[in-house]
Amino acid sequence: MRKLLLAATALAFVVAGTAEAQQTPRKGGTLRLTAPYGASLGSLDIHTTPRAQDGIAAKILHRTLYNWDTQNNKPVLELAKSVSVSADGLVHTFKLRDDAFFHNGRKMTADDVIWSYTRIMDGGKGYPGARYIRIIKGAVEVEKGQAKEIAGLRKIDDFTLEMTTTSRVEPGFYFTADTTSILPREAVEGGNFGAAPVGLGPYKFVEHVPGSRLVAERWEKFYKPGKPYADRVHLLVMGEAAARDVAFRNKEIDTSILGPAQYVAYRADPELSKGILEVAEVFTRNMTMNPAFKPFSDKRVRQAINHAIDTDLIIKRLARDKAYRATSWLPIASPAYDKAMKPYAFDPEKAKKLLAEAGYKDGFEFEWTTSQNESWGLPIVEAAIPYLSRVGIKVKPKLVETAVLTEVAMKGDFQGYITSNQTGPDSLSTLRCFDSRTPRTACNYSGFNNPAFDKLLDEAAAAADEGARNKLLAQANAILYEEAPVWFFNYNKAVMAYQPWVHGLQPNATELAHQYPEDIWIDERSPVAK
C-alpha cells in the first residue's frame, strides 16, 4: 500500500487530562451524537448527497468497501476480507465478506457492489460519488451514456469481485467515501429509500424527524462480533453552536463539535477541558470564484482578492487560532504539501495594481454566497468586506442555509461562495476536483481548466514511484496557487467535546464528526445508560 505521509505533528490529537485507562466496553444504553452543520439532514440516500452532515448518518446506517483507520491514518478493507493486486497495479481482486447482511436480512454479494457503483455513474443524476468511481475502467463511458455496464468490474462469483482501474491507484483512498456506500438494489428501487434507508451499517433505521433527529437501533446481524455496543443511536440535528453548548452543559448530548469561541471557553473550563478531542482535518476553507462572472475570469483579479484580505488577522481574531493558514489547496497533512510555499501576502497596494492591470481600476461589485457557519461563514465574510472595500471591491453577502451550499456549487449558481472542502487524504483524488475533465456536479465547482495542470495529474497517476508522484502533485498544487481559483483561507483544526462517560471516539482526520459508532460505548454514568 502506498505510504500515506500524514505528518504526526499535523495529525496529533489531544485528549485533555490523563489518558483513559483500559476498560472493558460496556454494552447498552443510547449514544447521543450531534449533526452540527445545518438545521436539517438532506436525503438519507447517501448516493445523492455530498453533505458532511449526511455523512454522519451514513456512518450509522451504511458501509463502504473500505473504512478509514483513524489511528494509523490509512484506508483498510471493510466489506472485503482480502485483496490481491496484479503486477501492473491495475487489477484488484477482492474477496468479499460473506457475513455482511443488509438491514432487510439479505446477504451482500458482488452484484450489490457492481450495481451500487453503476448507479453512482448515472450521468443524468450527477451523483457526487462519481468522482471516486471514475478510477474504474469503463466508468466514464457509463457516465456519458456510451455503455450500460462498467467494463472494469467483473463478478467472479458471489463473493469475489475483480476491479480494473485506469491507472495505478490505491482504491482505499477512493472507496472510503460515504457517497460510495453499498446499497441493496431492491430497497432503493422500491421507493421512499431517501426517507427510510436500508444499509449494511451497525445500526438499523427507526425514524427520521426532519430538523430534529434520526433514531437507529442495533443491527443484530452486524458482521463485527460483539458490536455495536450501544442499543440505540440518536443523531440530534443542532446547527447552532449556542444550542449545542447549552445541550452539552445540560448533559443532553454526548458529543459536540466546537467552534472557535467555544474552543476557547471549553479549554479554560477546569471540567470541560478534560473532554476535548482535537485533530488537524484534511479540509481547506476557501471562497471559490466563478469564472463565468467576468471579473473572476481574470486570474489577476483572483490574485488581488488573495492579496487584499488580511487572512492571518482574521484567523487569529475570529478563528481563534483554531485553524492553520492555507497556502494553496493541499493541506498540511498531504504527502504532496510543499512546506516551502508561502501564503499570499497581505498587500493592498499590490491588489490595487493587479485590479488596474485587469481593467478594474475603480473596482467592481460581486455577490458572496455564505452560510451562518461561525468558522467559515458570515462572520468571516463580514470581516473580509472592509479589506476588499479598501481596494474598490464591493461585496453583497447572500445568506443561505449551510445544507444547500453544495447544491449552489453544483449548479454554478454563484459569483463567489465560501465553504469548507475536504482536501485529503489522497492528494491525487483531491486535485482531480480541478481537472477540466471533472464535471462541476462531481466537484470542479470553480470550472477550473488548465491543460498543464491536467497533464501533471495524468503523469502523477501513471507514476509508480511515490516520490515522483508527490513531486508532480506538488507542481500541480503550485499551479493552483498561481491561478488562484479560490481565496485560500485556512486548513481546519477540528475540535470535539465529549462527556466523561463516552469511550471509543476516534481522531478522524478526514472529518472528526464522522465517527464509526460501533466502536463507541457509554459507561453507567450516562443519563441514558440503560
Tab-separated table of N, CA, C and O in Angstrom, residues 426-530:
chain	number	residue	atom	x	y	z
A	426	ASP	N	-6.059	11.639	0.083
A	426	ASP	CA	-5.277	11.328	-1.108
A	426	ASP	C	-5.122	12.566	-1.975
A	426	ASP	O	-6.111	13.162	-2.418
A	427	SER	N	-3.884	12.962	-2.241
A	427	SER	CA	-3.617	14.206	-2.961
A	427	SER	C	-4.124	14.174	-4.395
A	427	SER	O	-4.656	15.165	-4.903
A	428	LEU	N	-3.957	13.048	-5.076
A	428	LEU	CA	-4.394	12.951	-6.470
A	428	LEU	C	-5.912	13.095	-6.566
A	428	LEU	O	-6.428	13.858	-7.382
A	429	SER	N	-6.624	12.366	-5.724
A	429	SER	CA	-8.084	12.453	-5.726
A	429	SER	C	-8.539	13.877	-5.424
A	429	SER	O	-9.477	14.396	-6.043
A	430	THR	N	-7.873	14.512	-4.488
A	430	THR	CA	-8.200	15.885	-4.103
A	430	THR	C	-8.029	16.855	-5.266
A	430	THR	O	-8.898	17.677	-5.556
A	431	LEU	N	-6.897	16.741	-5.958
A	431	LEU	CA	-6.616	17.669	-7.048
A	431	LEU	C	-7.461	17.393	-8.281
A	431	LEU	O	-7.629	18.282	-9.137
A	432	ARG	N	-8.029	16.193	-8.387
A	432	ARG	CA	-8.910	15.892	-9.508
A	432	ARG	C	-10.109	16.845	-9.561
A	432	ARG	O	-10.749	16.977	-10.602
A	433	CYS	N	-10.405	17.487	-8.434
A	433	CYS	CA	-11.530	18.427	-8.415
A	433	CYS	C	-11.246	19.684	-9.224
A	433	CYS	O	-12.145	20.515	-9.410
A	434	PHE	N	-10.013	19.842	-9.707
A	434	PHE	CA	-9.684	20.968	-10.577
A	434	PHE	C	-9.307	20.494	-11.979
A	434	PHE	O	-8.897	21.292	-12.816
A	435	ASP	N	-9.459	19.184	-12.218
A	435	ASP	CA	-9.219	18.616	-13.539
A	435	ASP	C	-10.346	19.079	-14.458
A	435	ASP	O	-11.523	18.978	-14.112
A	436	SER	N	-10.012	19.604	-15.633
A	436	SER	CA	-11.038	20.133	-16.538
A	436	SER	C	-12.019	19.061	-16.984
A	436	SER	O	-13.140	19.368	-17.399
A	437	ARG	N	-11.613	17.776	-16.869
A	437	ARG	CA	-12.493	16.678	-17.274
A	437	ARG	C	-13.448	16.261	-16.156
A	437	ARG	O	-14.319	15.419	-16.376
A	438	THR	N	-13.274	16.820	-14.984
A	438	THR	CA	-14.175	16.536	-13.865
A	438	THR	C	-15.358	17.495	-13.928
A	438	THR	O	-15.164	18.707	-13.884
A	439	PRO	N	-16.576	16.985	-14.023
A	439	PRO	CA	-17.740	17.873	-14.122
A	439	PRO	C	-17.952	18.693	-12.849
A	439	PRO	O	-17.513	18.305	-11.761
A	440	ARG	N	-18.632	19.791	-12.986
A	440	ARG	CA	-18.980	20.622	-11.834
A	440	ARG	C	-19.792	19.815	-10.826
A	440	ARG	O	-19.633	19.973	-9.617
A	441	THR	N	-20.675	18.942	-11.318
A	441	THR	CA	-21.525	18.173	-10.413
A	441	THR	C	-20.726	17.222	-9.541
A	441	THR	O	-21.192	16.804	-8.483
A	442	ALA	N	-19.529	16.846	-9.985
A	442	ALA	CA	-18.692	15.956	-9.184
A	442	ALA	C	-17.949	16.757	-8.119
A	442	ALA	O	-18.040	16.470	-6.942
A	443	CYS	N	-17.187	17.761	-8.539
A	443	CYS	CA	-16.516	18.614	-7.545
A	443	CYS	C	-15.714	19.748	-8.165
A	443	CYS	O	-15.096	20.516	-7.431
A	444	ASN	N	-15.730	19.903	-9.488
A	444	ASN	CA	-15.000	21.015	-10.102
A	444	ASN	C	-15.876	22.266	-10.075
A	444	ASN	O	-16.300	22.792	-11.094
A	445	TYR	N	-16.148	22.726	-8.848
A	445	TYR	CA	-17.097	23.822	-8.652
A	445	TYR	C	-16.624	25.140	-9.235
A	445	TYR	O	-17.426	26.016	-9.555
A	446	SER	N	-15.320	25.296	-9.381
A	446	SER	CA	-14.789	26.544	-9.929
A	446	SER	C	-14.734	26.530	-11.451
A	446	SER	O	-14.412	27.543	-12.069
A	447	GLY	N	-15.046	25.377	-12.059
A	447	GLY	CA	-14.938	25.281	-13.511
A	447	GLY	C	-13.503	25.448	-13.987
A	447	GLY	O	-13.249	25.909	-15.105
A	448	PHE	N	-12.550	25.058	-13.166
A	448	PHE	CA	-11.128	25.262	-13.477
A	448	PHE	C	-10.743	24.494	-14.732
A	448	PHE	O	-11.143	23.341	-14.929
A	449	ASN	N	-9.918	25.119	-15.582
A	449	ASN	CA	-9.493	24.498	-16.837
A	449	ASN	C	-8.085	24.952	-17.151
A	449	ASN	O	-7.862	26.110	-17.517
A	450	ASN	N	-7.125	24.044	-16.974
A	450	ASN	CA	-5.724	24.368	-17.240
A	450	ASN	C	-5.044	23.113	-17.790
A	450	ASN	O	-4.834	22.150	-17.054
A	451	PRO	N	-4.716	23.073	-19.079
A	451	PRO	CA	-4.129	21.877	-19.697
A	451	PRO	C	-2.840	21.404	-19.016
A	451	PRO	O	-2.616	20.198	-18.884
A	452	ALA	N	-1.996	22.341	-18.592
A	452	ALA	CA	-0.746	21.956	-17.932
A	452	ALA	C	-1.040	21.251	-16.606
A	452	ALA	O	-0.353	20.280	-16.235
A	453	PHE	N	-2.046	21.711	-15.913
A	453	PHE	CA	-2.466	21.086	-14.655
A	453	PHE	C	-2.970	19.671	-14.917
A	453	PHE	O	-2.564	18.714	-14.238
A	454	ASP	N	-3.840	19.510	-15.907
A	454	ASP	CA	-4.372	18.189	-16.242
A	454	ASP	C	-3.252	17.223	-16.592
A	454	ASP	O	-3.281	16.046	-16.202
A	455	LYS	N	-2.265	17.702	-17.342
A	455	LYS	CA	-1.151	16.856	-17.772
A	455	LYS	C	-0.355	16.358	-16.565
A	455	LYS	O	0.049	15.190	-16.499
A	456	LEU	N	-0.130	17.223	-15.590
A	456	LEU	CA	0.591	16.819	-14.386
A	456	LEU	C	-0.169	15.745	-13.618
A	456	LEU	O	0.439	14.795	-13.095
A	457	LEU	N	-1.487	15.857	-13.572
A	457	LEU	CA	-2.279	14.849	-12.880
A	457	LEU	C	-2.185	13.506	-13.595
A	457	LEU	O	-2.088	12.447	-12.956
A	458	ASP	N	-2.203	13.526	-14.917
A	458	ASP	CA	-2.085	12.280	-15.681
A	458	ASP	C	-0.717	11.631	-15.452
A	458	ASP	O	-0.612	10.410	-15.304
A	459	GLU	N	0.306	12.431	-15.416
A	459	GLU	CA	1.654	11.909	-15.182
A	459	GLU	C	1.772	11.347	-13.762
A	459	GLU	O	2.409	10.315	-13.544
A	460	ALA	N	1.150	12.028	-12.810
A	460	ALA	CA	1.183	11.549	-11.426
A	460	ALA	C	0.446	10.225	-11.294
A	460	ALA	O	0.892	9.316	-10.587
A	461	ALA	N	-0.677	10.076	-11.991
A	461	ALA	CA	-1.457	8.841	-11.928
A	461	ALA	C	-0.680	7.672	-12.514
A	461	ALA	O	-0.855	6.521	-12.083
A	462	ALA	N	0.192	7.956	-13.480
A	462	ALA	CA	0.960	6.889	-14.128
A	462	ALA	C	2.251	6.563	-13.389
A	462	ALA	O	2.896	5.541	-13.668
A	463	ALA	N	2.653	7.418	-12.455
A	463	ALA	CA	3.935	7.234	-11.760
A	463	ALA	C	3.846	6.090	-10.748
A	463	ALA	O	2.956	6.079	-9.894
A	464	ALA	N	4.767	5.159	-10.842
A	464	ALA	CA	4.787	4.040	-9.897
A	464	ALA	C	5.508	4.413	-8.612
A	464	ALA	O	5.219	3.878	-7.536
A	465	ASP	N	6.445	5.351	-8.711
A	465	ASP	CA	7.231	5.765	-7.545
A	465	ASP	C	6.496	6.847	-6.770
A	465	ASP	O	6.053	7.854	-7.347
A	466	GLU	N	6.362	6.650	-5.477
A	466	GLU	CA	5.617	7.600	-4.653
A	466	GLU	C	6.261	8.981	-4.637
A	466	GLU	O	5.573	10.007	-4.702
A	467	GLY	N	7.582	9.019	-4.538
A	467	GLY	CA	8.263	10.308	-4.508
A	467	GLY	C	8.048	11.102	-5.782
A	467	GLY	O	7.800	12.312	-5.746
A	468	ALA	N	8.120	10.412	-6.918
A	468	ALA	CA	7.900	11.080	-8.202
A	468	ALA	C	6.462	11.565	-8.310
A	468	ALA	O	6.200	12.669	-8.810
A	469	ARG	N	5.535	10.748	-7.829
A	469	ARG	CA	4.124	11.132	-7.879
A	469	ARG	C	3.880	12.395	-7.062
A	469	ARG	O	3.238	13.337	-7.519
A	470	ASN	N	4.412	12.428	-5.843
A	470	ASN	CA	4.185	13.580	-4.979
A	470	ASN	C	4.827	14.842	-5.532
A	470	ASN	O	4.305	15.944	-5.360
A	471	LYS	N	5.955	14.691	-6.197
A	471	LYS	CA	6.616	15.849	-6.805
A	471	LYS	C	5.736	16.448	-7.897
A	471	LYS	O	5.595	17.678	-8.002
A	472	LEU	N	5.135	15.589	-8.708
A	472	LEU	CA	4.246	16.062	-9.772
A	472	LEU	C	3.000	16.725	-9.188
A	472	LEU	O	2.531	17.758	-9.684
A	473	LEU	N	2.471	16.138	-8.127
A	473	LEU	CA	1.274	16.709	-7.497
A	473	LEU	C	1.582	18.045	-6.837
A	473	LEU	O	0.747	18.953	-6.837
A	474	ALA	N	2.788	18.183	-6.282
A	474	ALA	CA	3.188	19.462	-5.700
A	474	ALA	C	3.267	20.542	-6.789
A	474	ALA	O	2.903	21.702	-6.564
A	475	GLN	N	3.728	20.159	-7.983
A	475	GLN	CA	3.774	21.113	-9.099
A	475	GLN	C	2.364	21.531	-9.511
A	475	GLN	O	2.108	22.697	-9.813
A	476	ALA	N	1.434	20.554	-9.502
A	476	ALA	CA	0.044	20.878	-9.838
A	476	ALA	C	-0.549	21.811	-8.793
A	476	ALA	O	-1.275	22.765	-9.124
A	477	ASN	N	-0.226	21.564	-7.535
A	477	ASN	CA	-0.707	22.420	-6.453
A	477	ASN	C	-0.150	23.838	-6.593
A	477	ASN	O	-0.824	24.821	-6.259
A	478	ALA	N	1.068	23.945	-7.108
A	478	ALA	CA	1.678	25.260	-7.328
A	478	ALA	C	0.949	26.028	-8.438
A	478	ALA	O	0.844	27.265	-8.384
A	479	ILE	N	0.429	25.304	-9.430
A	479	ILE	CA	-0.357	25.957	-10.478
A	479	ILE	C	-1.633	26.542	-9.879
A	479	ILE	O	-2.044	27.661	-10.209
A	480	LEU	N	-2.253	25.792	-8.970
A	480	LEU	CA	-3.450	26.321	-8.311
A	480	LEU	C	-3.134	27.584	-7.521
A	480	LEU	O	-3.915	28.533	-7.498
A	481	TYR	N	-1.977	27.589	-6.882
A	481	TYR	CA	-1.548	28.777	-6.137
A	481	TYR	C	-1.465	29.973	-7.079
A	481	TYR	O	-1.954	31.072	-6.772
A	482	GLU	N	-0.847	29.769	-8.227
A	482	GLU	CA	-0.644	30.846	-9.193
A	482	GLU	C	-1.965	31.298	-9.827
A	482	GLU	O	-2.224	32.494	-9.973
A	483	GLU	N	-2.819	30.345	-10.161
A	483	GLU	CA	-4.080	30.660	-10.830
A	483	GLU	C	-5.138	31.179	-9.856
A	483	GLU	O	-6.086	31.853	-10.260
A	484	ALA	N	-4.999	30.826	-8.591
A	484	ALA	CA	-5.884	31.324	-7.521
A	484	ALA	C	-7.373	31.223	-7.862
A	484	ALA	O	-8.081	32.237	-7.844
A	485	PRO	N	-7.881	30.021	-8.126
A	485	PRO	CA	-9.321	29.910	-8.396
A	485	PRO	C	-10.174	30.169	-7.154
A	485	PRO	O	-11.387	30.317	-7.258
A	486	VAL	N	-9.516	30.239	-5.988
A	486	VAL	CA	-10.224	30.489	-4.735
A	486	VAL	C	-9.417	31.481	-3.894
A	486	VAL	O	-8.232	31.712	-4.147
A	487	TRP	N	-10.081	32.060	-2.908
A	487	TRP	CA	-9.359	32.744	-1.837
A	487	TRP	C	-8.948	31.661	-0.853
A	487	TRP	O	-9.781	30.977	-0.282
A	488	PHE	N	-7.651	31.476	-0.673
A	488	PHE	CA	-7.124	30.457	0.218
A	488	PHE	C	-7.190	30.975	1.653
A	488	PHE	O	-6.393	31.823	2.053
A	489	PHE	N	-8.124	30.430	2.437
A	489	PHE	CA	-8.350	30.918	3.788
A	489	PHE	C	-7.557	30.103	4.821
A	489	PHE	O	-6.501	30.520	5.280
A	490	ASN	N	-8.051	28.916	5.184
A	490	ASN	CA	-7.303	28.132	6.171
A	490	ASN	C	-7.555	26.645	6.053
A	490	ASN	O	-8.451	26.195	5.334
A	491	TYR	N	-6.708	25.886	6.763
A	491	TYR	CA	-6.895	24.440	6.938
A	491	TYR	C	-7.449	24.251	8.350
A	491	TYR	O	-6.948	24.834	9.309
A	492	ASN	N	-8.437	23.411	8.471
A	492	ASN	CA	-9.164	23.328	9.735
A	492	ASN	C	-8.482	22.491	10.806
A	492	ASN	O	-7.911	21.445	10.529
A	493	LYS	N	-8.575	22.975	12.039
A	493	LYS	CA	-8.293	22.168	13.224
A	493	LYS	C	-9.656	21.859	13.833
A	493	LYS	O	-10.355	22.751	14.299
A	494	ALA	N	-10.057	20.591	13.793
A	494	ALA	CA	-11.372	20.213	14.305
A	494	ALA	C	-11.281	19.868	15.787
A	494	ALA	O	-10.292	19.269	16.241
A	495	VAL	N	-12.320	20.247	16.526
A	495	VAL	CA	-12.345	20.003	17.976
A	495	VAL	C	-13.708	19.454	18.369
A	495	VAL	O	-14.742	20.009	17.985
A	496	MET	N	-13.698	18.374	19.130
A	496	MET	CA	-14.930	17.773	19.632
A	496	MET	C	-14.873	17.702	21.156
A	496	MET	O	-13.880	17.264	21.730
A	497	ALA	N	-15.950	18.154	21.787
A	497	ALA	CA	-16.089	17.972	23.231
A	497	ALA	C	-16.891	16.696	23.468
A	497	ALA	O	-17.805	16.382	22.700
A	498	TYR	N	-16.530	15.961	24.512
A	498	TYR	CA	-17.258	14.727	24.807
A	498	TYR	C	-17.455	14.597	26.311
A	498	TYR	O	-16.650	15.080	27.119
A	499	GLN	N	-18.539	13.937	26.674
A	499	GLN	CA	-18.874	13.740	28.072
A	499	GLN	C	-17.956	12.689	28.707
A	499	GLN	O	-17.419	11.822	28.004
A	500	PRO	N	-17.766	12.735	30.030
A	500	PRO	CA	-16.812	11.818	30.688
A	500	PRO	C	-17.204	10.348	30.597
A	500	PRO	O	-16.357	9.477	30.815
A	501	TRP	N	-18.457	10.059	30.269
A	501	TRP	CA	-18.878	8.651	30.189
A	501	TRP	C	-18.752	8.065	28.781
A	501	TRP	O	-19.123	6.928	28.546
A	502	VAL	N	-18.226	8.846	27.848
A	502	VAL	CA	-18.109	8.389	26.460
A	502	VAL	C	-16.713	7.815	26.213
A	502	VAL	O	-15.708	8.423	26.575
A	503	HIS	N	-16.670	6.657	25.575
A	503	HIS	CA	-15.405	5.976	25.285
A	503	HIS	C	-15.389	5.502	23.835
A	503	HIS	O	-16.434	5.207	23.263
A	504	GLY	N	-14.195	5.443	23.259
A	504	GLY	CA	-14.051	4.887	21.920
A	504	GLY	C	-14.154	5.871	20.776
A	504	GLY	O	-14.251	5.462	19.614
A	505	LEU	N	-14.117	7.177	21.071
A	505	LEU	CA	-14.131	8.158	19.992
A	505	LEU	C	-12.846	8.067	19.176
A	505	LEU	O	-11.797	7.673	19.686
A	506	GLN	N	-12.932	8.461	17.916
A	506	GLN	CA	-11.791	8.303	17.002
A	506	GLN	C	-11.296	9.651	16.475
A	506	GLN	O	-12.114	10.491	16.088
A	507	PRO	N	-9.984	9.867	16.420
A	507	PRO	CA	-9.428	11.118	15.873
A	507	PRO	C	-9.428	11.079	14.348
A	507	PRO	O	-8.382	10.962	13.704
A	508	ASN	N	-10.602	11.186	13.751
A	508	ASN	CA	-10.750	11.026	12.306
A	508	ASN	C	-10.351	12.301	11.575
A	508	ASN	O	-11.107	13.272	11.535
A	509	ALA	N	-9.182	12.282	10.961
A	509	ALA	CA	-8.673	13.472	10.272
A	509	ALA	C	-9.432	13.761	8.985
A	509	ALA	O	-9.358	14.868	8.453
A	510	THR	N	-10.166	12.785	8.466
A	510	THR	CA	-10.929	13.034	7.247
A	510	THR	C	-12.225	13.777	7.532
A	510	THR	O	-12.806	14.365	6.626
A	511	GLU	N	-12.704	13.746	8.770
A	511	GLU	CA	-13.879	14.506	9.239
A	511	GLU	C	-14.163	14.029	10.656
A	511	GLU	O	-14.658	12.922	10.859
A	512	LEU	N	-13.837	14.858	11.627
A	512	LEU	CA	-13.936	14.452	13.027
A	512	LEU	C	-15.360	14.067	13.416
A	512	LEU	O	-15.570	13.181	14.244
A	513	ALA	N	-16.350	14.722	12.828
A	513	ALA	CA	-17.743	14.409	13.168
A	513	ALA	C	-18.173	13.055	12.622
A	513	ALA	O	-19.188	12.512	13.058
A	514	HIS	N	-17.410	12.507	11.682
A	514	HIS	CA	-17.735	11.205	11.094
A	514	HIS	C	-17.113	10.101	11.951
A	514	HIS	O	-15.991	9.660	11.719
A	515	GLN	N	-17.849	9.666	12.937
A	515	GLN	CA	-17.394	8.633	13.860
A	515	GLN	C	-17.984	7.277	13.471
A	515	GLN	O	-19.122	7.186	13.007
A	516	TYR	N	-17.195	6.213	13.664
A	516	TYR	CA	-17.720	4.860	13.487
A	516	TYR	C	-18.398	4.479	14.796
A	516	TYR	O	-17.735	4.152	15.781
A	517	PRO	N	-19.733	4.520	14.845
A	517	PRO	CA	-20.440	4.404	16.127
A	517	PRO	C	-20.358	3.018	16.762
A	517	PRO	O	-20.585	2.887	17.965
A	518	GLU	N	-20.029	2.007	15.974
A	518	GLU	CA	-19.947	0.662	16.565
A	518	GLU	C	-18.823	0.537	17.578
A	518	GLU	O	-18.827	-0.366	18.419
A	519	ASP	N	-17.844	1.447	17.507
A	519	ASP	CA	-16.701	1.395	18.422
A	519	ASP	C	-16.884	2.266	19.659
A	519	ASP	O	-16.035	2.279	20.546
A	520	ILE	N	-17.984	3.011	19.718
A	520	ILE	CA	-18.213	3.934	20.836
A	520	ILE	C	-19.126	3.278	21.866
A	520	ILE	O	-20.096	2.614	21.521
A	521	TRP	N	-18.778	3.476	23.132
A	521	TRP	CA	-19.627	2.939	24.195
A	521	TRP	C	-19.727	3.943	25.331
A	521	TRP	O	-18.902	4.844	25.462
A	522	ILE	N	-20.780	3.791	26.135
A	522	ILE	CA	-21.005	4.700	27.255
A	522	ILE	C	-21.042	3.898	28.550
A	522	ILE	O	-21.532	2.765	28.589
A	523	ASP	N	-20.490	4.496	29.602
A	523	ASP	CA	-20.499	3.774	30.875
A	523	ASP	C	-21.732	4.161	31.699
A	523	ASP	O	-22.580	4.938	31.257
A	524	GLU	N	-21.807	3.635	32.912
A	524	GLU	CA	-23.015	3.757	33.721
A	524	GLU	C	-23.302	5.181	34.187
A	524	GLU	O	-24.396	5.480	34.688
A	525	ARG	N	-22.355	6.101	34.015
A	525	ARG	CA	-22.588	7.488	34.421
A	525	ARG	C	-23.513	8.242	33.468
A	525	ARG	O	-24.033	9.300	33.803
A	526	SER	N	-23.729	7.720	32.264
A	526	SER	CA	-24.584	8.382	31.290
A	526	SER	C	-26.026	8.438	31.788
A	526	SER	O	-26.529	7.462	32.335
A	527	PRO	N	-26.710	9.569	31.559
A	527	PRO	CA	-28.123	9.664	31.957
A	527	PRO	C	-29.013	8.669	31.211
A	527	PRO	O	-30.128	8.388	31.648
A	528	VAL	N	-28.515	8.167	30.076
A	528	VAL	CA	-29.292	7.191	29.289
A	528	VAL	C	-28.480	5.912	29.124
A	528	VAL	O	-28.406	5.329	28.049
A	529	ALA	N	-27.853	5.468	30.220
A	529	ALA	CA	-27.019	4.271	30.189
A	529	ALA	C	-27.836	3.002	29.995
A	529	ALA	O	-27.318	1.969	29.567
A	530	LYS	N	-29.128	3.053	30.323
A	530	LYS	CA	-29.971	1.861	30.195
A	530	LYS	C	-30.754	1.886	28.893
A	530	LYS	O	-31.028	2.935	28.342
